[in-house]
Short mmCIF file of C-alpha atoms in Angstrom, two decimals:
data_model
loop_
_atom_site.label_atom_id
_atom_site.label_comp_id
_atom_site.label_asym_id
_atom_site.label_seq_id
_atom_site.Cartn_x
_atom_site.Cartn_y
_atom_site.Cartn_z
CA MET A 1 28.07 4.58 35.31
CA ALA A 2 25.86 7.63 35.82
CA THR A 3 22.16 7.34 35.03
CA ASN A 4 20.77 9.79 32.52
CA PRO A 5 17.46 11.04 33.89
CA LEU A 6 16.40 12.24 30.41
CA GLY A 7 16.41 8.63 29.26
CA PHE A 8 14.00 7.47 31.97
CA PRO A 9 11.37 10.19 32.56
CA SER A 10 8.47 9.34 34.90
CA TRP A 11 5.93 9.36 32.03
CA ASN A 12 7.77 6.74 29.99
CA ILE A 13 6.39 3.20 30.43
CA PRO A 14 9.01 0.82 29.05
CA GLY A 15 6.44 -1.90 28.17
CA ASP A 16 4.38 0.58 26.11
CA ASN A 17 7.44 1.93 24.36
CA ALA A 18 8.77 -1.56 23.61
CA TRP A 19 5.41 -2.73 22.23
CA GLN A 20 4.96 0.44 20.12
CA LEU A 21 8.39 0.10 18.59
CA THR A 22 7.72 -3.60 17.91
CA ALA A 23 4.39 -2.81 16.34
CA ALA A 24 6.00 -0.11 14.19
CA SER A 25 8.66 -2.58 13.08
CA LEU A 26 6.06 -5.18 12.17
CA VAL A 27 4.25 -2.64 9.98
CA GLY A 28 7.56 -1.61 8.41
CA LEU A 29 8.23 -5.27 7.56
CA GLN A 30 4.90 -5.41 5.80
CA SER A 31 6.29 -2.93 3.28
CA ILE A 32 9.95 -4.08 3.14
CA PRO A 33 10.24 -6.89 2.39
CA GLY A 34 6.56 -7.95 2.57
CA LEU A 35 4.91 -6.05 -0.26
CA ALA A 36 8.19 -5.81 -2.20
CA VAL A 37 8.40 -9.61 -2.57
CA LEU A 38 4.63 -9.97 -2.97
CA TYR A 39 4.63 -7.52 -5.89
CA ALA A 40 7.80 -9.00 -7.40
CA GLY A 41 6.20 -12.45 -7.42
CA LEU A 42 2.81 -11.36 -8.69
CA VAL A 43 4.08 -9.58 -11.80
CA LYS A 44 5.73 -10.99 -14.92
CA LYS A 45 9.43 -11.73 -14.62
CA LYS A 46 10.38 -8.67 -16.63
CA TRP A 47 8.82 -6.39 -14.02
CA ALA A 48 10.02 -8.00 -10.79
CA ILE A 49 12.83 -5.57 -10.03
CA ASN A 50 10.88 -2.44 -10.98
CA SER A 51 7.88 -3.49 -8.87
CA ALA A 52 10.04 -4.26 -5.78
CA PHE A 53 12.13 -1.14 -6.11
CA MET A 54 9.05 1.09 -6.30
CA VAL A 55 8.35 -0.15 -2.75
CA PHE A 56 11.85 0.61 -1.47
CA TYR A 57 11.87 4.05 -3.08
CA ALA A 58 8.50 5.00 -1.66
CA PHE A 59 9.46 3.81 1.88
CA SER A 60 12.63 5.95 1.80
CA CYS A 61 11.01 8.99 0.28
CA VAL A 62 8.03 9.06 2.64
CA LEU A 63 10.31 8.94 5.70
CA ILE A 64 12.19 12.07 4.69
CA VAL A 65 8.94 13.88 3.82
CA TRP A 66 7.46 12.75 7.12
CA VAL A 67 10.18 14.06 9.44
CA ILE A 68 10.67 17.40 7.62
CA TRP A 69 7.00 18.44 7.27
CA GLY A 70 4.54 15.53 6.92
CA TYR A 71 4.18 14.34 10.51
CA LYS A 72 3.10 17.72 11.85
CA MET A 73 0.64 18.13 8.96
CA ALA A 74 -1.01 14.87 9.96
CA PHE A 75 -0.71 15.02 13.76
CA GLY A 76 0.32 18.53 14.72
CA VAL A 77 -1.43 21.73 15.67
CA GLN A 78 -4.34 22.56 13.33
CA TRP A 79 -3.31 24.90 10.55
CA GLY A 80 -5.58 27.93 10.60
CA SER A 81 -9.33 27.63 10.96
CA ALA A 82 -9.98 24.69 8.57
CA PRO A 83 -10.00 21.36 10.48
CA PHE A 84 -8.36 19.45 7.64
CA VAL A 85 -4.58 19.56 8.21
CA GLY A 86 -1.94 20.45 10.73
CA THR A 87 0.74 23.11 10.49
CA PRO A 88 3.79 21.81 8.59
CA GLY A 89 7.19 21.69 10.19
CA PRO A 90 10.12 19.44 11.05
CA VAL A 91 10.29 17.03 13.96
CA LEU A 92 14.04 16.41 14.13
CA THR A 93 15.53 18.07 17.22
CA SER A 94 16.38 16.16 20.40
CA ASP A 95 14.05 18.27 22.55
CA GLN A 96 11.14 17.36 20.24
CA LEU A 97 11.94 13.66 19.92
CA LEU A 98 12.73 13.01 23.62
CA ALA A 99 9.55 14.73 24.81
CA GLN A 100 6.38 12.81 25.64
CA ALA A 101 4.28 11.86 22.60
CA ILE A 102 1.33 14.21 22.44
CA LEU A 103 -1.15 14.84 19.61
CA PRO A 104 -2.04 18.45 20.30
CA THR A 105 -5.20 18.86 18.30
CA SER A 106 -6.84 15.60 19.39
CA GLY A 107 -5.48 15.82 22.93
CA ALA A 108 -4.24 12.22 22.83
CA MET A 109 -0.97 11.35 24.59
CA ALA A 110 1.12 8.22 25.01
CA ASN A 111 3.60 7.02 27.60
CA TYR A 112 6.66 6.97 25.39
CA PRO A 113 8.72 9.56 23.46
CA MET A 114 7.67 11.49 20.43
CA ALA A 115 10.36 9.67 18.38
CA THR A 116 8.43 6.42 18.84
CA MET A 117 5.16 8.06 17.74
CA VAL A 118 6.74 9.69 14.67
CA TYR A 119 8.15 6.39 13.48
CA PHE A 120 4.96 4.47 14.20
CA GLN A 121 2.84 6.92 12.22
CA PHE A 122 5.45 6.99 9.42
CA VAL A 123 5.17 3.31 8.59
CA PHE A 124 1.41 3.76 8.05
CA ALA A 125 1.99 6.69 5.69
CA ALA A 126 4.57 4.67 3.77
CA ILE A 127 2.48 1.55 3.34
CA THR A 128 -0.44 3.61 2.01
CA VAL A 129 1.40 4.88 -1.04
CA ILE A 130 3.07 1.46 -1.43
CA ILE A 131 -0.31 -0.24 -1.58
CA MET A 132 -1.35 2.31 -4.19
CA ALA A 133 1.66 1.34 -6.30
CA ALA A 134 0.01 -2.01 -6.96
CA ALA A 135 -2.38 -0.33 -9.36
CA PHE A 136 0.45 1.21 -11.37
CA LEU A 137 2.81 -1.75 -11.82
CA GLY A 138 4.09 -2.69 -15.21
CA ARG A 139 4.06 0.73 -16.91
CA ILE A 140 4.43 3.84 -14.71
CA ASN A 141 7.46 5.97 -15.60
CA PHE A 142 9.79 5.62 -12.62
CA THR A 143 10.65 9.32 -12.70
CA ALA A 144 6.94 10.10 -12.48
CA TRP A 145 6.68 7.78 -9.47
CA MET A 146 9.61 9.51 -7.81
CA ILE A 147 7.89 12.90 -8.09
CA PHE A 148 4.35 11.67 -7.33
CA VAL A 149 5.09 10.04 -3.96
CA PRO A 150 6.07 13.15 -1.95
CA PHE A 151 3.34 15.26 -3.51
CA TRP A 152 0.61 12.70 -2.76
CA ILE A 153 1.72 12.28 0.84
CA THR A 154 1.79 16.05 1.27
CA PHE A 155 -1.55 16.94 -0.36
CA SER A 156 -3.73 13.85 0.15
CA TYR A 157 -2.55 11.45 2.82
CA VAL A 158 -1.96 14.03 5.57
CA VAL A 159 -5.45 15.49 5.08
CA GLY A 160 -7.14 12.18 5.60
CA ALA A 161 -4.88 11.29 8.52
CA PHE A 162 -5.45 14.64 10.28
CA SER A 163 -9.23 14.57 9.64
CA LEU A 164 -9.65 11.12 11.18
CA TRP A 165 -6.73 10.60 13.59
CA GLY A 166 -5.16 13.97 14.27
CA GLY A 167 -8.20 15.66 15.77
CA GLY A 168 -9.80 16.94 12.55
CA PHE A 169 -13.46 17.28 11.74
CA LEU A 170 -14.21 13.62 11.06
CA ALA A 171 -12.74 12.65 14.42
CA THR A 172 -14.79 15.37 16.09
CA MET A 173 -17.96 14.08 14.41
CA GLY A 174 -17.30 10.59 15.81
CA VAL A 175 -16.27 8.61 12.74
CA ILE A 176 -14.43 5.42 13.83
CA ASP A 177 -11.39 4.33 11.94
CA TYR A 178 -9.48 2.16 14.36
CA SER A 179 -6.33 1.66 12.35
CA GLY A 180 -6.77 2.87 8.80
CA GLY A 181 -9.63 1.26 6.93
CA TYR A 182 -10.36 4.67 5.52
CA VAL A 183 -7.11 6.59 5.99
CA ILE A 184 -5.03 3.86 4.36
CA HIS A 185 -7.14 1.37 2.40
CA VAL A 186 -10.05 3.31 0.97
CA SER A 187 -7.54 6.06 0.32
CA SER A 188 -4.97 3.90 -1.50
CA GLY A 189 -7.59 1.86 -3.40
CA THR A 190 -9.36 5.02 -4.64
CA ALA A 191 -6.14 6.88 -5.51
CA GLY A 192 -4.75 3.79 -7.16
CA PHE A 193 -7.75 3.40 -9.43
CA VAL A 194 -7.83 7.09 -10.35
CA GLY A 195 -4.07 7.18 -10.92
CA ALA A 196 -4.25 4.09 -13.16
CA TRP A 197 -6.69 5.96 -15.40
CA TRP A 198 -4.30 8.94 -15.65
CA ILE A 199 -1.26 6.78 -16.37
CA GLY A 200 -2.90 4.58 -19.01
CA PRO A 201 -2.80 0.83 -19.45
CA ARG A 202 -0.03 -1.76 -19.82
CA LEU A 203 0.63 -3.23 -23.22
CA ALA A 204 -2.43 -5.09 -24.46
CA LYS A 205 -0.62 -8.40 -24.50
CA ASP A 206 0.56 -7.90 -20.94
CA ARG A 207 -2.95 -7.25 -19.79
CA GLU A 208 -4.09 -10.42 -21.46
CA ASP A 209 -1.23 -12.55 -20.13
CA PHE A 210 0.19 -11.35 -16.80
CA GLN A 211 0.77 -14.60 -14.95
CA PRO A 212 2.71 -14.41 -11.69
CA ASN A 213 6.34 -15.36 -12.08
CA ASN A 214 6.78 -16.83 -8.56
CA VAL A 215 3.72 -17.85 -6.54
CA LEU A 216 5.83 -19.09 -3.62
CA MET A 217 7.29 -15.61 -3.34
CA VAL A 218 3.78 -14.22 -3.28
CA LEU A 219 2.93 -16.52 -0.37
CA VAL A 220 6.04 -15.35 1.55
CA GLY A 221 4.99 -11.74 1.08
CA ALA A 222 1.40 -12.51 2.05
CA GLY A 223 2.56 -14.31 5.20
CA ILE A 224 4.68 -11.35 6.24
CA LEU A 225 1.72 -9.07 5.52
CA TRP A 226 -0.64 -11.19 7.69
CA ILE A 227 1.57 -11.54 10.75
CA GLY A 228 2.78 -7.95 10.40
CA TRP A 229 -0.84 -6.85 10.72
CA ASN A 230 -0.63 -7.77 14.40
CA GLY A 231 1.40 -4.58 14.75
CA PHE A 232 -0.76 -2.70 12.25
CA ASN A 233 -3.90 -3.05 14.40
CA GLY A 234 -2.36 -4.03 17.73
CA GLY A 235 -0.33 -0.85 17.90
CA ASP A 236 -3.16 1.63 17.52
CA PRO A 237 -4.28 1.86 21.16
CA TYR A 238 -0.85 3.51 21.55
CA SER A 239 -0.10 1.26 24.48
CA ALA A 240 0.33 -2.43 25.45
CA SER A 241 -3.31 -2.39 26.59
CA THR A 242 -6.05 -5.01 26.85
CA ASP A 243 -7.65 -3.52 23.74
CA ALA A 244 -4.40 -4.21 21.78
CA GLY A 245 -4.91 -7.92 22.52
CA VAL A 246 -8.49 -7.80 21.32
CA ALA A 247 -7.41 -6.06 18.15
CA VAL A 248 -4.81 -8.67 17.39
CA LEU A 249 -7.16 -11.59 17.93
CA ASN A 250 -9.98 -10.06 15.92
CA THR A 251 -7.57 -9.26 13.07
CA ASN A 252 -6.56 -12.92 12.78
CA ILE A 253 -10.13 -14.23 13.14
CA CYS A 254 -11.43 -11.99 10.35
CA THR A 255 -8.48 -12.73 8.06
CA ALA A 256 -8.76 -16.52 8.47
CA MET A 257 -12.51 -16.46 7.80
CA SER A 258 -12.06 -14.20 4.79
CA LEU A 259 -9.45 -16.54 3.26
CA LEU A 260 -11.69 -19.55 3.78
CA THR A 261 -14.69 -17.73 2.32
CA TRP A 262 -12.82 -16.52 -0.79
CA THR A 263 -11.48 -20.05 -1.33
CA ILE A 264 -14.96 -21.51 -1.14
CA TRP A 265 -16.27 -19.04 -3.71
CA ASP A 266 -13.34 -19.87 -6.02
CA ILE A 267 -14.16 -23.62 -5.77
CA VAL A 268 -17.86 -23.00 -6.40
CA TYR A 269 -17.35 -20.64 -9.36
CA HIS A 270 -13.98 -21.57 -10.85
CA LYS A 271 -13.96 -25.22 -9.73
CA LYS A 272 -10.45 -24.81 -8.23
CA PRO A 273 -9.03 -23.38 -5.00
CA SER A 274 -6.79 -20.60 -6.35
CA VAL A 275 -3.71 -19.73 -4.28
CA ILE A 276 -3.69 -16.17 -5.64
CA GLY A 277 -7.40 -15.99 -4.86
CA ALA A 278 -6.68 -17.06 -1.26
CA VAL A 279 -4.07 -14.28 -0.99
CA ASN A 280 -6.69 -11.80 -2.18
CA GLY A 281 -9.09 -13.20 0.43
CA LEU A 282 -6.65 -12.83 3.30
CA ILE A 283 -5.80 -9.27 2.21
CA CYS A 284 -9.48 -8.34 2.09
CA GLY A 285 -9.89 -9.76 5.59
CA LEU A 286 -6.96 -7.74 6.87
CA VAL A 287 -8.32 -4.60 5.25
CA ALA A 288 -11.91 -5.02 6.42
CA ILE A 289 -11.11 -5.63 10.06
CA THR A 290 -8.73 -2.62 10.23
CA PRO A 291 -11.34 0.07 11.00
CA ALA A 292 -13.02 -2.19 13.54
CA ALA A 293 -10.27 -4.31 15.10
CA GLY A 294 -10.51 -3.29 18.72
CA VAL A 295 -14.14 -2.10 18.99
CA ILE A 296 -16.09 -5.20 17.99
CA ASP A 297 -16.72 -8.66 19.44
CA GLY A 298 -15.05 -11.82 18.13
CA TRP A 299 -18.27 -13.15 16.62
CA ALA A 300 -18.55 -9.91 14.64
CA ALA A 301 -15.01 -10.47 13.34
CA ILE A 302 -16.18 -13.83 11.91
CA VAL A 303 -19.12 -12.12 10.21
CA MET A 304 -16.88 -9.43 8.81
CA GLY A 305 -14.58 -12.13 7.50
CA ILE A 306 -17.49 -13.72 5.58
CA LEU A 307 -18.42 -10.33 4.19
CA SER A 308 -14.85 -9.40 3.22
CA GLY A 309 -14.35 -12.73 1.53
CA SER A 310 -17.59 -12.36 -0.39
CA ILE A 311 -18.32 -8.73 -1.41
CA PRO A 312 -14.86 -7.99 -2.85
CA TRP A 313 -14.85 -11.44 -4.48
CA PHE A 314 -18.04 -10.59 -6.32
CA SER A 315 -16.85 -7.08 -7.25
CA MET A 316 -13.64 -8.55 -8.71
CA ASN A 317 -14.96 -11.69 -10.33
CA ILE A 318 -18.52 -10.79 -11.34
CA THR A 319 -19.25 -7.06 -11.23
CA ALA A 320 -16.02 -6.04 -12.97
CA LYS A 321 -17.09 -7.99 -16.06
CA TYR A 322 -20.23 -5.87 -16.57
CA PHE A 323 -18.87 -2.36 -16.02
CA ARG A 324 -16.74 -0.92 -18.83
CA ILE A 325 -14.78 1.30 -16.42
CA PHE A 326 -12.95 -1.77 -15.11
CA THR A 327 -11.87 -2.57 -18.66
CA ILE A 328 -10.78 0.94 -19.45
CA VAL A 329 -8.81 1.45 -16.20
CA ASP A 330 -5.87 -0.88 -15.83
CA ASP A 331 -5.76 -1.47 -12.06
CA CYS A 332 -2.85 -3.95 -12.27
CA LEU A 333 -3.41 -5.95 -9.09
CA GLY A 334 -7.04 -5.01 -8.57
CA ILE A 335 -6.59 -2.95 -5.41
CA VAL A 336 -9.90 -1.09 -5.98
CA HIS A 337 -11.47 -4.39 -4.94
CA THR A 338 -9.08 -5.61 -2.25
CA HIS A 339 -8.54 -2.24 -0.59
CA ALA A 340 -11.24 0.32 -1.59
CA VAL A 341 -14.15 -2.09 -1.60
CA ALA A 342 -12.92 -4.15 1.38
CA GLY A 343 -12.07 -0.96 3.35
CA PHE A 344 -15.52 0.47 2.62
CA VAL A 345 -17.20 -2.77 3.75
CA GLY A 346 -15.12 -2.81 6.92
CA GLY A 347 -15.81 0.81 7.70
CA MET A 348 -19.54 0.53 7.21
CA PHE A 349 -19.89 -2.59 9.32
CA THR A 350 -17.80 -0.98 12.02
CA GLY A 351 -20.79 1.31 12.33
CA VAL A 352 -22.99 -1.73 12.77
CA PHE A 353 -20.91 -3.97 15.09
CA ALA A 354 -19.03 -1.51 17.34
CA THR A 355 -19.78 -2.13 20.98
CA PRO A 356 -19.91 0.35 23.87
CA ASP A 357 -17.30 -1.65 25.76
CA GLY A 358 -14.99 -1.83 22.74
CA CYS A 359 -15.24 1.89 22.11
CA ALA A 360 -14.53 2.65 25.79
CA ALA A 361 -11.52 0.34 25.85
CA TYR A 362 -10.12 2.23 22.87
CA GLY A 363 -10.74 5.58 24.57
CA LEU A 364 -13.75 6.67 22.47
CA THR A 365 -16.97 8.19 23.78
CA ASN A 366 -19.05 6.66 21.00
CA PRO A 367 -21.96 4.67 22.44
CA GLY A 368 -21.32 1.72 20.09
CA GLY A 369 -22.87 1.01 16.73
CA ALA A 370 -26.20 -0.13 15.36
CA ILE A 371 -26.23 -3.31 17.44
CA ALA A 372 -26.14 -1.09 20.52
CA GLY A 373 -29.00 1.05 19.14
CA ASN A 374 -26.78 3.78 17.70
CA TRP A 375 -27.74 3.76 14.06
CA LYS A 376 -26.25 7.23 13.69
CA GLN A 377 -22.86 5.56 13.67
CA VAL A 378 -23.61 3.94 10.35
CA TRP A 379 -24.36 7.36 8.86
CA LEU A 380 -21.14 8.78 10.29
CA GLN A 381 -19.15 5.93 8.73
CA LEU A 382 -20.69 6.65 5.38
CA VAL A 383 -19.79 10.37 5.65
CA GLY A 384 -16.19 9.43 6.49
CA ALA A 385 -15.89 7.06 3.55
CA LEU A 386 -17.34 9.55 1.11
CA PHE A 387 -14.97 12.28 2.24
CA ILE A 388 -11.91 10.04 1.78
CA ILE A 389 -13.12 8.87 -1.61
CA ALA A 390 -13.76 12.41 -2.81
CA LEU A 391 -10.48 13.70 -1.40
CA ASN A 392 -8.43 11.12 -3.25
CA ILE A 393 -10.28 11.47 -6.55
CA VAL A 394 -9.67 15.19 -6.56
CA MET A 395 -6.09 15.34 -5.17
CA THR A 396 -4.80 12.36 -7.22
CA SER A 397 -6.25 13.82 -10.37
CA ILE A 398 -4.74 17.23 -9.74
CA ILE A 399 -1.28 15.81 -8.96
CA PHE A 400 -1.19 13.44 -11.93
CA GLY A 401 -2.70 16.03 -14.21
CA LEU A 402 0.01 18.59 -13.41
CA LEU A 403 2.76 15.96 -13.29
CA GLY A 404 1.86 14.80 -16.78
CA LEU A 405 2.71 18.29 -18.07
CA VAL A 406 6.28 17.81 -16.78
CA VAL A 407 7.19 14.18 -17.37
CA PRO A 408 5.50 11.26 -19.16
CA LEU A 409 3.34 9.26 -16.73
CA ARG A 410 3.71 6.05 -18.77
CA MET A 411 6.83 4.39 -20.18
CA SER A 412 7.25 4.13 -23.92
CA ASP A 413 5.99 0.98 -25.60
CA ALA A 414 9.55 0.02 -26.48
CA ALA A 415 10.56 0.16 -22.81
CA LEU A 416 7.40 -1.75 -21.84
CA GLU A 417 8.42 -4.57 -24.20
CA ILE A 418 11.63 -5.09 -22.24
CA GLY A 419 10.83 -4.20 -18.68
CA ASP A 420 13.41 -4.12 -15.95
CA ASP A 421 16.45 -4.10 -18.18
CA ALA A 422 15.20 -1.04 -20.01
CA VAL A 423 14.39 0.81 -16.80
CA HIS A 424 17.13 -0.27 -14.40
CA GLY A 425 19.67 -2.15 -16.52
CA GLU A 426 19.12 -5.22 -14.37
CA GLU A 427 17.07 -8.43 -14.39
CA ALA A 428 15.55 -10.34 -11.51
CA TYR A 429 16.84 -13.83 -12.14
CA ALA A 430 20.11 -15.12 -13.63
CA ILE A 431 19.43 -18.87 -13.84
CA PHE A 432 22.32 -20.88 -15.37
CA HIS A 433 24.00 -17.49 -16.21
CA ASP A 434 20.97 -16.38 -18.21
CA GLY A 435 20.94 -12.60 -18.27
CA GLN A 436 24.39 -12.08 -16.81
CA ARG A 437 26.86 -9.60 -18.16
CA SER A 438 30.43 -9.19 -17.02
CA LEU A 439 31.90 -5.71 -16.47
CA LEU A 440 35.30 -7.36 -16.20
CA TYR A 441 35.11 -8.45 -19.83
CA GLY A 442 33.59 -5.17 -21.12
CA ASP A 443 30.27 -6.76 -22.11
CA THR A 444 27.77 -4.33 -23.64
CA GLU A 445 25.27 -6.90 -24.82
CA ARG A 446 23.46 -9.70 -23.12
CA HIS A 447 24.82 -13.21 -23.44
CA HIS A 448 25.88 -16.14 -21.30
CA VAL A 449 29.12 -15.81 -19.36
CA SER A 450 31.20 -18.78 -18.39
CA GLY A 451 32.63 -17.64 -15.08
CA GLY A 452 32.16 -15.51 -12.07
CA GLY A 453 32.55 -12.12 -13.69
CA GLU A 454 31.17 -9.13 -11.87
CA LEU A 455 27.45 -8.61 -12.42
CA GLY A 456 26.65 -5.17 -13.56
CA HIS A 457 24.19 -2.99 -15.44
CA MET A 458 25.02 -1.41 -18.77
CA ASN A 459 23.03 0.95 -20.90
CA VAL A 460 21.21 -0.52 -23.89
CA THR A 461 23.38 0.28 -26.89
CA GLU A 462 22.79 1.26 -30.52
CA GLY A 463 21.42 -1.59 -32.60
CA ILE A 464 19.78 -3.71 -29.83
CA ALA A 465 16.11 -4.54 -30.09
CA VAL A 466 13.61 -6.68 -28.27
CA ASN A 467 13.35 -10.45 -28.55
CA GLN A 468 10.46 -10.72 -26.14
CA ASP A 469 9.29 -13.96 -24.66
CA ASP A 470 5.80 -12.74 -23.82
CA ARG A 471 4.80 -15.69 -21.71
CA MET A 472 7.85 -15.66 -19.44
CA GLY A 473 8.76 -11.98 -19.80
CA THR A 474 12.46 -12.73 -20.13
CA GLY A 475 13.26 -9.41 -21.77
CA SER A 476 16.17 -10.93 -23.75
CA VAL A 477 17.65 -8.96 -26.64
CA ARG A 478 19.08 -9.58 -30.06
CA LYS A 479 21.48 -7.49 -32.15
CA ASP A 480 20.10 -7.85 -35.62
CA SER A 481 17.42 -5.21 -35.55
CA PRO A 482 17.49 -1.55 -36.69
CA VAL A 483 15.77 -0.31 -33.52
CA SER A 484 18.09 2.13 -31.76
CA GLY A 485 18.85 2.41 -28.12
CA GLU A 486 17.05 5.71 -27.91
CA GLU A 487 13.78 3.97 -28.71
CA LEU A 488 14.26 1.70 -25.74
CA LYS A 489 14.56 4.54 -23.30
CA GLN A 490 11.57 6.02 -21.51
CA GLU A 491 10.00 8.85 -23.42
#
């Protein structure tokens, strides 16, 4: 069989390409199924399907946006004289995808094809908007979500990515964001909190009683998230380098320390070791180490784990009780604490703990952080954080403000009473035939079926109203109410 020389160019290092594709796949698994099952388990039963499907929709939508115009806006040639964004354009032809991966504005290059780089950067873009979704669960109009995702990626995410990673002004200044503490976590946490204000809150009774419907599913999702982070941080040297190994080890050290610290605080304050609290702790550890993973020492990763398990814990459990903004804004899963606060903490202490050797191993010219005598790095990290925060406050507000003129941002109260069945015509669990309907028998109302009829989804019909089990969120219905089907649809 003849060898195709285009498939084995001299610049392609198979080990680097294999690791980069593996790292990208690990990050992709963090979103689907990782965050999909984590969200589905954390919400009430009536929102399990909607929450998980928001993840799958966003993942799919972002990929199409990314290859048609988004990638080049984040990592292409600078667009005009403003160092904020690249020139939009597709990256879909064979000559583009088979060429060596090069980031033209930053001057970085990798020893594998552009196709690998495009996919690797895509999974980061996707998980950013998916993390943001955690703030909107349990009430955002799905049509609004469908429209919001491509607009936010286009006008917010790519600006932050280009500014810090694509060779933009923050990268030129020397701000360090190893793998997305700012680009992904401060960004998603800020945009999620702002978006939650624009959308409005869940039903009052859902805010008061929103117990997870499946904690074991939450742990499965959290486990996928944790191990997937080896690709998240280990893939950012763009090679199977020594620094990739350091990043992976530091990621796990910080995460473990953060989980232990959060659990200790829960025991001290709440008198019980909360499993959901531990999940918050490990997420904060993953987020905090992200901007620093490959440029700090292992002992600094332990310190950052203590900080990430403490500062966001206090912001969520103590500070939030004393500031009215946290009562007004319904940030469903509290990502302003676990992502914005934790990402800010991680970014600032990157400026403290970065070492000259770590920076050099990553290919940076920065002379380390404050521990190396470079206190300027702390100031640079603050500038980077403030820019990302301001960018996301402004762009998220503009997008949601305009979007609200076209479609409702929040579902109707009638739809919120029911949940998944009102939005998708489906329910998450059919235990002992509960919630099943048979298309074979022409069912148009919910009741038990005795046999293996085909499961399907039917529109809610005239004369069906809510019989809501608030505690369990079953979303069952009864037929003896005058409420019409139109009132159960989204406004």
